[in-house]
């Protein structure tokens, strides 16, 4: 059955997303060297996961094939990003 | 068959589906398949951005400093708020509250327009500063060729994102119109749900564009 989620949960997720946005904006003033992009992208990933899981209802999908579609899609994207960057980063090693 | 609410919605049931539940599941899966192709589409651009950032790191640092941090941050907040109102519109129609659904859809459109206005102001700023790639591009710092490449990726990525926002405005407006015409109910609202998925996807892309374009390199200012 279609799961109906409470407005309270949506407002909570929204509040967390707004806080994380404020946090990542504030952290951009701090120079953490090579860690800066890592922290910024980690926060983005937490925010993105919240959007996908709660706003896009991925957490509540009852059709298993749909879950497979989503997981396969992100897995494919990670192949694109990780394998290409592995190539670029290791080119200078020889 | 025995379910009365299901009987009410039967005129919305397409003949090739067994019941409303199966139709809803198929509709949602179809939308996700489409969104995955969209993620692949943007994925290619993110890949290009990362590879060039790795190759031309200094030019990327220079370029990042010419982003309007405040417009980017406010636009991030605007899109998150629009995602909340969109999901509340879906919740309202799930509960059969049509009036509230229309209000939430209208507020979502307002947020989307606000995003586009801010984006337009930002583009205008870049245009005046000769940061739009092409013959008029001018950059005084080091490595202007690759800074121009940064701006190419900036305009292509945010441009395609803005195009998706425009399509989203069209979709949400259509949903508002159809809802006002009484097309949707607690039993049948797949189009609103799928429009919601599309709108959250647009938000998801921006959630990654924001740190990559506006935040990385921002702290090097001053």
PDB file of C-alpha atoms in Angstrom, chain B residues 113-197:
ATOM      1  CA  UNK B 113      10.082  31.543  -9.932  1.00  0.00           C
ATOM      2  CA  UNK B 114      12.117  33.140  -7.121  1.00  0.00           C
ATOM      3  CA  UNK B 115      14.940  30.706  -7.931  1.00  0.00           C
ATOM      4  CA  UNK B 116      14.819  31.642 -11.626  1.00  0.00           C
ATOM      5  CA  UNK B 117      14.812  35.387 -10.886  1.00  0.00           C
ATOM      6  CA  UNK B 118      17.881  35.047  -8.623  1.00  0.00           C
ATOM      7  CA  UNK B 119      19.595  32.851 -11.220  1.00  0.00           C
ATOM      8  CA  UNK B 120      18.834  35.454 -13.899  1.00  0.00           C
ATOM      9  CA  UNK B 121      20.359  38.229 -11.752  1.00  0.00           C
ATOM     10  CA  UNK B 122      23.434  36.075 -11.282  1.00  0.00           C
ATOM     11  CA  UNK B 123      23.776  35.391 -15.036  1.00  0.00           C
ATOM     12  CA  UNK B 124      23.383  39.106 -15.708  1.00  0.00           C
ATOM     13  CA  UNK B 125      26.207  39.851 -13.253  1.00  0.00           C
ATOM     14  CA  UNK B 126      28.485  37.345 -15.009  1.00  0.00           C
ATOM     15  CA  UNK B 127      27.549  38.793 -18.386  1.00  0.00           C
ATOM     16  CA  UNK B 128      28.469  42.327 -17.291  1.00  0.00           C
ATOM     17  CA  UNK B 129      31.763  41.060 -15.828  1.00  0.00           C
ATOM     18  CA  UNK B 130      32.673  39.510 -19.234  1.00  0.00           C
ATOM     19  CA  UNK B 131      32.587  36.057 -17.686  1.00  0.00           C
ATOM     20  CA  UNK B 132      30.302  34.549 -20.312  1.00  0.00           C
ATOM     21  CA  UNK B 133      32.446  32.234 -22.502  1.00  0.00           C
ATOM     22  CA  UNK B 134      32.916  33.381 -26.066  1.00  0.00           C
ATOM     23  CA  UNK B 135      34.514  36.291 -27.943  1.00  0.00           C
ATOM     24  CA  UNK B 136      33.588  38.776 -25.186  1.00  0.00           C
ATOM     25  CA  UNK B 137      35.163  36.656 -22.446  1.00  0.00           C
ATOM     26  CA  UNK B 138      37.815  38.518 -20.545  1.00  0.00           C
ATOM     27  CA  UNK B 139      39.747  37.375 -17.519  1.00  0.00           C
ATOM     28  CA  UNK B 140      42.709  39.276 -16.088  1.00  0.00           C
ATOM     29  CA  UNK B 141      44.146  36.535 -13.838  1.00  0.00           C
ATOM     30  CA  UNK B 142      46.341  33.566 -14.672  1.00  0.00           C
ATOM     31  CA  UNK B 143      45.363  30.873 -17.174  1.00  0.00           C
ATOM     32  CA  UNK B 144      42.297  32.634 -18.704  1.00  0.00           C
ATOM     33  CA  UNK B 145      41.759  29.813 -21.254  1.00  0.00           C
ATOM     34  CA  UNK B 146      41.009  27.273 -18.558  1.00  0.00           C
ATOM     35  CA  UNK B 147      39.091  29.734 -16.393  1.00  0.00           C
ATOM     36  CA  UNK B 148      36.903  30.154 -19.480  1.00  0.00           C
ATOM     37  CA  UNK B 149      36.460  26.372 -19.487  1.00  0.00           C
ATOM     38  CA  UNK B 150      35.321  26.577 -15.870  1.00  0.00           C
ATOM     39  CA  UNK B 151      32.720  29.120 -16.927  1.00  0.00           C
ATOM     40  CA  UNK B 152      31.635  26.925 -19.852  1.00  0.00           C
ATOM     41  CA  UNK B 153      30.912  24.102 -17.394  1.00  0.00           C
ATOM     42  CA  UNK B 154      29.295  26.537 -14.949  1.00  0.00           C
ATOM     43  CA  UNK B 155      26.894  27.863 -17.597  1.00  0.00           C
ATOM     44  CA  UNK B 156      26.158  24.455 -19.134  1.00  0.00           C
ATOM     45  CA  UNK B 157      25.480  22.765 -15.770  1.00  0.00           C
ATOM     46  CA  UNK B 158      23.454  25.569 -14.188  1.00  0.00           C
ATOM     47  CA  UNK B 159      21.817  26.251 -17.570  1.00  0.00           C
ATOM     48  CA  UNK B 160      20.562  22.690 -17.922  1.00  0.00           C
ATOM     49  CA  UNK B 161      19.511  22.775 -14.286  1.00  0.00           C
ATOM     50  CA  UNK B 162      17.598  26.027 -14.892  1.00  0.00           C
ATOM     51  CA  UNK B 163      15.939  24.408 -17.932  1.00  0.00           C
ATOM     52  CA  UNK B 164      14.782  21.613 -15.625  1.00  0.00           C
ATOM     53  CA  UNK B 165      13.434  24.194 -13.175  1.00  0.00           C
ATOM     54  CA  UNK B 166      11.450  25.769 -16.050  1.00  0.00           C
ATOM     55  CA  UNK B 167      10.078  22.357 -17.078  1.00  0.00           C
ATOM     56  CA  UNK B 168       9.259  21.772 -13.403  1.00  0.00           C
ATOM     57  CA  UNK B 169       7.317  25.056 -13.260  1.00  0.00           C
ATOM     58  CA  UNK B 170       5.358  23.856 -16.310  1.00  0.00           C
ATOM     59  CA  UNK B 171       4.650  20.472 -14.732  1.00  0.00           C
ATOM     60  CA  UNK B 172       3.608  21.856 -11.346  1.00  0.00           C
ATOM     61  CA  UNK B 173       1.391  24.448 -13.084  1.00  0.00           C
ATOM     62  CA  UNK B 174      -0.261  21.655 -15.078  1.00  0.00           C
ATOM     63  CA  UNK B 175      -0.857  19.720 -11.849  1.00  0.00           C
ATOM     64  CA  UNK B 176      -2.369  22.844 -10.259  1.00  0.00           C
ATOM     65  CA  UNK B 177      -4.692  23.274 -13.241  1.00  0.00           C
ATOM     66  CA  UNK B 178      -5.709  19.592 -13.283  1.00  0.00           C
ATOM     67  CA  UNK B 179      -6.241  19.579  -9.518  1.00  0.00           C
ATOM     68  CA  UNK B 180      -8.479  22.644  -9.769  1.00  0.00           C
ATOM     69  CA  UNK B 181     -10.444  20.760 -12.460  1.00  0.00           C
ATOM     70  CA  UNK B 182     -10.928  17.919  -9.973  1.00  0.00           C
ATOM     71  CA  UNK B 183      -8.765  15.304 -11.694  1.00  0.00           C
ATOM     72  CA  UNK B 184      -7.113  14.060  -8.501  1.00  0.00           C
ATOM     73  CA  UNK B 185      -8.244  12.410  -5.289  1.00  0.00           C
ATOM     74  CA  UNK B 186      -6.874  10.362  -2.391  1.00  0.00           C
ATOM     75  CA  UNK B 187      -7.189   7.277  -4.631  1.00  0.00           C
ATOM     76  CA  UNK B 188      -5.705   8.673  -7.828  1.00  0.00           C
ATOM     77  CA  UNK B 189      -2.828  11.153  -7.834  1.00  0.00           C
ATOM     78  CA  UNK B 190       0.052   9.445  -9.692  1.00  0.00           C
ATOM     79  CA  UNK B 191       0.803  12.537 -11.857  1.00  0.00           C
ATOM     80  CA  UNK B 192       1.230  14.757  -8.762  1.00  0.00           C
ATOM     81  CA  UNK B 193       3.451  12.124  -7.145  1.00  0.00           C
ATOM     82  CA  UNK B 194       5.615  11.846 -10.279  1.00  0.00           C
ATOM     83  CA  UNK B 195       5.826  15.624 -10.619  1.00  0.00           C
ATOM     84  CA  UNK B 196       7.011  15.593  -7.002  1.00  0.00           C
ATOM     85  CA  UNK B 197       9.710  13.042  -7.852  1.00  0.00           C
TER      86      UNK B 197
END
